[in-house]
Amino acid sequence: MHLRVNPSGGNPPSTEGYLIAGPVEGLEGSPGLYHYAPKDHALEHLATVEGWQSLGLPEGNVLVALTSIYWRESLEVWREGISLCRSI
């Protein structure tokens, strides 16, 4: 059973997670940019980060970024609005 941090009523979650890593022991492809794949509970390597030192990340540290996919979020709100109107 998978539990979601951001429930979406069966729709694909609108929140995406990314990891920006300097050199990290045991992390393939680091330094790099990664996307969190919730279905596989894994990190997908998107790109190697050249010049990672300019980010000010000491070795072994990472940045975590959470983003929202606007169109997916607005679609969920629109559907809820339609179902509310039908129930009145």
Short mmCIF file of N, CA and C in Angstrom, two decimals:
data_model
loop_
_atom_site.label_atom_id
_atom_site.label_comp_id
_atom_site.label_asym_id
_atom_site.label_seq_id
_atom_site.Cartn_x
_atom_site.Cartn_y
_atom_site.Cartn_z
N MET A 1 0.85 -1.19 0.00
CA MET A 1 0.00 0.00 0.00
C MET A 1 0.88 1.24 0.00
N HIS A 2 0.63 2.13 -0.94
CA HIS A 2 1.40 3.37 -1.02
C HIS A 2 0.61 4.49 -0.37
N LEU A 3 1.27 5.25 0.47
CA LEU A 3 0.65 6.41 1.09
C LEU A 3 1.20 7.66 0.43
N ARG A 4 0.35 8.61 0.14
CA ARG A 4 0.78 9.83 -0.53
C ARG A 4 0.85 10.98 0.46
N VAL A 5 1.84 11.81 0.29
CA VAL A 5 1.95 13.01 1.10
C VAL A 5 0.93 14.03 0.63
N ASN A 6 0.70 14.06 -0.67
CA ASN A 6 -0.22 15.01 -1.27
C ASN A 6 -1.32 14.23 -1.99
N PRO A 7 -2.43 13.89 -1.29
CA PRO A 7 -3.46 13.09 -1.95
C PRO A 7 -4.06 13.83 -3.14
N SER A 8 -4.37 13.09 -4.19
CA SER A 8 -4.88 13.74 -5.39
C SER A 8 -6.15 13.07 -5.91
N GLY A 9 -6.83 12.31 -5.09
CA GLY A 9 -8.10 11.72 -5.52
C GLY A 9 -7.99 10.78 -6.69
N GLY A 10 -6.89 10.07 -6.83
CA GLY A 10 -6.72 9.14 -7.93
C GLY A 10 -6.02 9.72 -9.14
N ASN A 11 -5.91 11.02 -9.21
CA ASN A 11 -5.20 11.65 -10.33
C ASN A 11 -3.70 11.60 -10.06
N PRO A 12 -2.89 11.78 -11.10
CA PRO A 12 -1.44 11.84 -10.86
C PRO A 12 -1.12 13.00 -9.92
N PRO A 13 -0.22 12.79 -8.97
CA PRO A 13 0.10 13.87 -8.03
C PRO A 13 0.67 15.09 -8.77
N SER A 14 0.33 16.27 -8.27
CA SER A 14 0.78 17.49 -8.94
C SER A 14 2.10 17.99 -8.37
N THR A 15 2.59 17.39 -7.31
CA THR A 15 3.86 17.80 -6.71
C THR A 15 4.97 16.90 -7.22
N GLU A 16 6.05 17.52 -7.67
CA GLU A 16 7.22 16.79 -8.17
C GLU A 16 8.41 17.08 -7.27
N GLY A 17 9.28 16.11 -7.08
CA GLY A 17 10.46 16.29 -6.26
C GLY A 17 11.73 16.14 -7.09
N TYR A 18 12.68 17.03 -6.83
CA TYR A 18 13.97 17.00 -7.53
C TYR A 18 15.09 17.07 -6.50
N LEU A 19 16.23 16.51 -6.86
CA LEU A 19 17.40 16.52 -6.01
C LEU A 19 18.58 17.04 -6.82
N ILE A 20 19.27 18.03 -6.28
CA ILE A 20 20.48 18.56 -6.91
C ILE A 20 21.62 18.18 -5.97
N ALA A 21 22.54 17.38 -6.46
CA ALA A 21 23.57 16.83 -5.59
C ALA A 21 24.96 17.16 -6.10
N GLY A 22 25.84 17.49 -5.16
CA GLY A 22 27.26 17.54 -5.45
C GLY A 22 27.76 16.11 -5.42
N PRO A 23 29.05 15.90 -5.31
CA PRO A 23 29.55 14.53 -5.21
C PRO A 23 29.07 13.88 -3.91
N VAL A 24 28.30 12.80 -4.04
CA VAL A 24 27.78 12.08 -2.89
C VAL A 24 28.17 10.62 -3.05
N GLU A 25 28.82 10.08 -2.04
CA GLU A 25 29.26 8.69 -2.09
C GLU A 25 28.04 7.78 -2.20
N GLY A 26 28.07 6.85 -3.16
CA GLY A 26 27.00 5.89 -3.35
C GLY A 26 25.87 6.37 -4.25
N LEU A 27 25.93 7.60 -4.73
CA LEU A 27 24.90 8.13 -5.62
C LEU A 27 25.46 8.17 -7.03
N GLU A 28 24.96 7.27 -7.89
CA GLU A 28 25.45 7.18 -9.26
C GLU A 28 25.16 8.47 -10.03
N GLY A 29 26.12 8.91 -10.80
CA GLY A 29 25.93 10.09 -11.65
C GLY A 29 26.13 11.41 -10.94
N SER A 30 26.51 11.37 -9.66
CA SER A 30 26.69 12.66 -8.97
C SER A 30 28.05 13.23 -9.33
N PRO A 31 28.21 14.52 -9.40
CA PRO A 31 27.19 15.53 -9.16
C PRO A 31 26.16 15.57 -10.28
N GLY A 32 24.88 15.78 -9.89
CA GLY A 32 23.86 15.75 -10.92
C GLY A 32 22.50 16.23 -10.45
N LEU A 33 21.57 16.19 -11.39
CA LEU A 33 20.18 16.55 -11.15
C LEU A 33 19.35 15.28 -11.26
N TYR A 34 18.47 15.07 -10.29
CA TYR A 34 17.67 13.85 -10.22
C TYR A 34 16.20 14.20 -10.04
N HIS A 35 15.33 13.33 -10.53
CA HIS A 35 13.88 13.46 -10.35
C HIS A 35 13.43 12.27 -9.52
N TYR A 36 12.54 12.52 -8.54
CA TYR A 36 12.01 11.43 -7.73
C TYR A 36 10.85 10.77 -8.46
N ALA A 37 10.97 9.46 -8.69
CA ALA A 37 9.91 8.68 -9.35
C ALA A 37 9.15 7.90 -8.27
N PRO A 38 7.95 8.37 -7.87
CA PRO A 38 7.25 7.73 -6.77
C PRO A 38 6.82 6.29 -7.05
N LYS A 39 6.50 5.98 -8.31
CA LYS A 39 6.06 4.62 -8.64
C LYS A 39 7.17 3.60 -8.36
N ASP A 40 8.40 3.97 -8.68
CA ASP A 40 9.55 3.09 -8.45
C ASP A 40 10.25 3.38 -7.13
N HIS A 41 9.84 4.45 -6.46
CA HIS A 41 10.49 4.93 -5.23
C HIS A 41 12.00 5.00 -5.46
N ALA A 42 12.36 5.73 -6.53
CA ALA A 42 13.75 5.81 -6.94
C ALA A 42 14.05 7.19 -7.51
N LEU A 43 15.34 7.48 -7.62
CA LEU A 43 15.79 8.72 -8.24
C LEU A 43 16.17 8.44 -9.68
N GLU A 44 15.65 9.27 -10.60
CA GLU A 44 16.02 9.17 -12.02
C GLU A 44 17.08 10.23 -12.29
N HIS A 45 18.20 9.81 -12.82
CA HIS A 45 19.27 10.76 -13.15
C HIS A 45 18.89 11.51 -14.42
N LEU A 46 18.76 12.83 -14.31
CA LEU A 46 18.37 13.64 -15.46
C LEU A 46 19.57 14.26 -16.17
N ALA A 47 20.54 14.75 -15.41
CA ALA A 47 21.67 15.44 -16.02
C ALA A 47 22.84 15.47 -15.06
N THR A 48 24.03 15.51 -15.62
CA THR A 48 25.22 15.72 -14.81
C THR A 48 25.43 17.22 -14.68
N VAL A 49 25.70 17.66 -13.47
CA VAL A 49 25.87 19.09 -13.20
C VAL A 49 27.35 19.43 -13.29
N GLU A 50 27.69 20.21 -14.31
CA GLU A 50 29.06 20.69 -14.46
C GLU A 50 29.18 21.98 -13.63
N GLY A 51 30.28 22.17 -12.99
CA GLY A 51 30.48 23.37 -12.20
C GLY A 51 29.62 23.42 -10.96
N TRP A 52 29.38 22.25 -10.35
CA TRP A 52 28.54 22.18 -9.16
C TRP A 52 29.07 23.03 -8.01
N GLN A 53 30.36 23.33 -8.03
CA GLN A 53 30.95 24.14 -6.97
C GLN A 53 30.31 25.53 -6.91
N SER A 54 29.84 26.04 -8.06
CA SER A 54 29.21 27.36 -8.10
C SER A 54 27.89 27.39 -7.32
N LEU A 55 27.31 26.20 -7.05
CA LEU A 55 26.08 26.14 -6.26
C LEU A 55 26.36 26.31 -4.76
N GLY A 56 27.63 26.24 -4.38
CA GLY A 56 27.99 26.37 -2.98
C GLY A 56 27.67 25.13 -2.16
N LEU A 57 27.56 23.98 -2.83
CA LEU A 57 27.27 22.73 -2.13
C LEU A 57 28.56 22.03 -1.73
N PRO A 58 28.80 21.85 -0.44
CA PRO A 58 29.96 21.06 -0.05
C PRO A 58 29.76 19.60 -0.47
N GLU A 59 30.83 18.86 -0.60
CA GLU A 59 30.71 17.45 -0.96
C GLU A 59 29.85 16.72 0.07
N GLY A 60 28.98 15.84 -0.43
CA GLY A 60 28.13 15.06 0.44
C GLY A 60 26.80 15.73 0.78
N ASN A 61 26.57 16.96 0.30
CA ASN A 61 25.31 17.66 0.58
C ASN A 61 24.45 17.72 -0.67
N VAL A 62 23.15 17.90 -0.46
CA VAL A 62 22.19 17.96 -1.58
C VAL A 62 21.19 19.09 -1.34
N LEU A 63 20.56 19.54 -2.42
CA LEU A 63 19.43 20.45 -2.37
C LEU A 63 18.19 19.68 -2.80
N VAL A 64 17.10 19.86 -2.09
CA VAL A 64 15.84 19.23 -2.45
C VAL A 64 14.89 20.33 -2.93
N ALA A 65 14.28 20.13 -4.09
CA ALA A 65 13.34 21.10 -4.64
C ALA A 65 12.00 20.43 -4.88
N LEU A 66 10.93 21.06 -4.42
CA LEU A 66 9.58 20.58 -4.67
C LEU A 66 8.90 21.58 -5.61
N THR A 67 8.29 21.06 -6.64
CA THR A 67 7.59 21.92 -7.60
C THR A 67 6.15 21.44 -7.75
N SER A 68 5.32 22.29 -8.29
CA SER A 68 3.93 21.93 -8.55
C SER A 68 3.66 22.08 -10.03
N ILE A 69 2.95 21.13 -10.59
CA ILE A 69 2.59 21.19 -12.00
C ILE A 69 1.25 21.92 -12.08
N TYR A 70 1.30 23.17 -12.51
CA TYR A 70 0.13 24.05 -12.45
C TYR A 70 -1.09 23.48 -13.16
N TRP A 71 -0.92 22.99 -14.39
CA TRP A 71 -2.09 22.53 -15.15
C TRP A 71 -2.74 21.34 -14.49
N ARG A 72 -1.92 20.47 -13.87
CA ARG A 72 -2.48 19.30 -13.21
C ARG A 72 -3.27 19.72 -11.96
N GLU A 73 -2.72 20.67 -11.23
CA GLU A 73 -3.38 21.18 -10.02
C GLU A 73 -4.68 21.89 -10.38
N SER A 74 -4.66 22.72 -11.42
CA SER A 74 -5.86 23.46 -11.81
C SER A 74 -6.93 22.52 -12.36
N LEU A 75 -6.53 21.44 -13.00
CA LEU A 75 -7.49 20.46 -13.51
C LEU A 75 -8.23 19.81 -12.35
N GLU A 76 -7.52 19.48 -11.27
CA GLU A 76 -8.15 18.87 -10.11
C GLU A 76 -9.15 19.83 -9.48
N VAL A 77 -8.78 21.09 -9.35
CA VAL A 77 -9.68 22.09 -8.76
C VAL A 77 -10.90 22.27 -9.65
N TRP A 78 -10.71 22.30 -10.97
CA TRP A 78 -11.82 22.45 -11.90
C TRP A 78 -12.81 21.29 -11.76
N ARG A 79 -12.28 20.06 -11.69
CA ARG A 79 -13.15 18.89 -11.56
C ARG A 79 -13.95 18.94 -10.26
N GLU A 80 -13.31 19.36 -9.16
CA GLU A 80 -14.01 19.47 -7.88
C GLU A 80 -15.12 20.51 -7.98
N GLY A 81 -14.84 21.62 -8.66
CA GLY A 81 -15.86 22.64 -8.82
C GLY A 81 -17.07 22.14 -9.60
N ILE A 82 -16.82 21.39 -10.66
CA ILE A 82 -17.91 20.83 -11.47
C ILE A 82 -18.73 19.87 -10.62
N SER A 83 -18.08 18.98 -9.87
CA SER A 83 -18.83 18.02 -9.06
C SER A 83 -19.62 18.71 -7.96
N LEU A 84 -19.09 19.81 -7.42
CA LEU A 84 -19.84 20.57 -6.41
C LEU A 84 -21.09 21.19 -7.01
N CYS A 85 -20.96 21.74 -8.22
CA CYS A 85 -22.11 22.36 -8.88
C CYS A 85 -23.20 21.32 -9.18
N ARG A 86 -22.80 20.12 -9.54
CA ARG A 86 -23.78 19.07 -9.88
C ARG A 86 -24.52 18.59 -8.64
N SER A 87 -23.87 18.67 -7.47
CA SER A 87 -24.51 18.16 -6.25
C SER A 87 -25.46 19.17 -5.60
N ILE A 88 -25.43 20.41 -6.06
CA ILE A 88 -26.30 21.44 -5.44
C ILE A 88 -27.66 21.42 -6.07
#
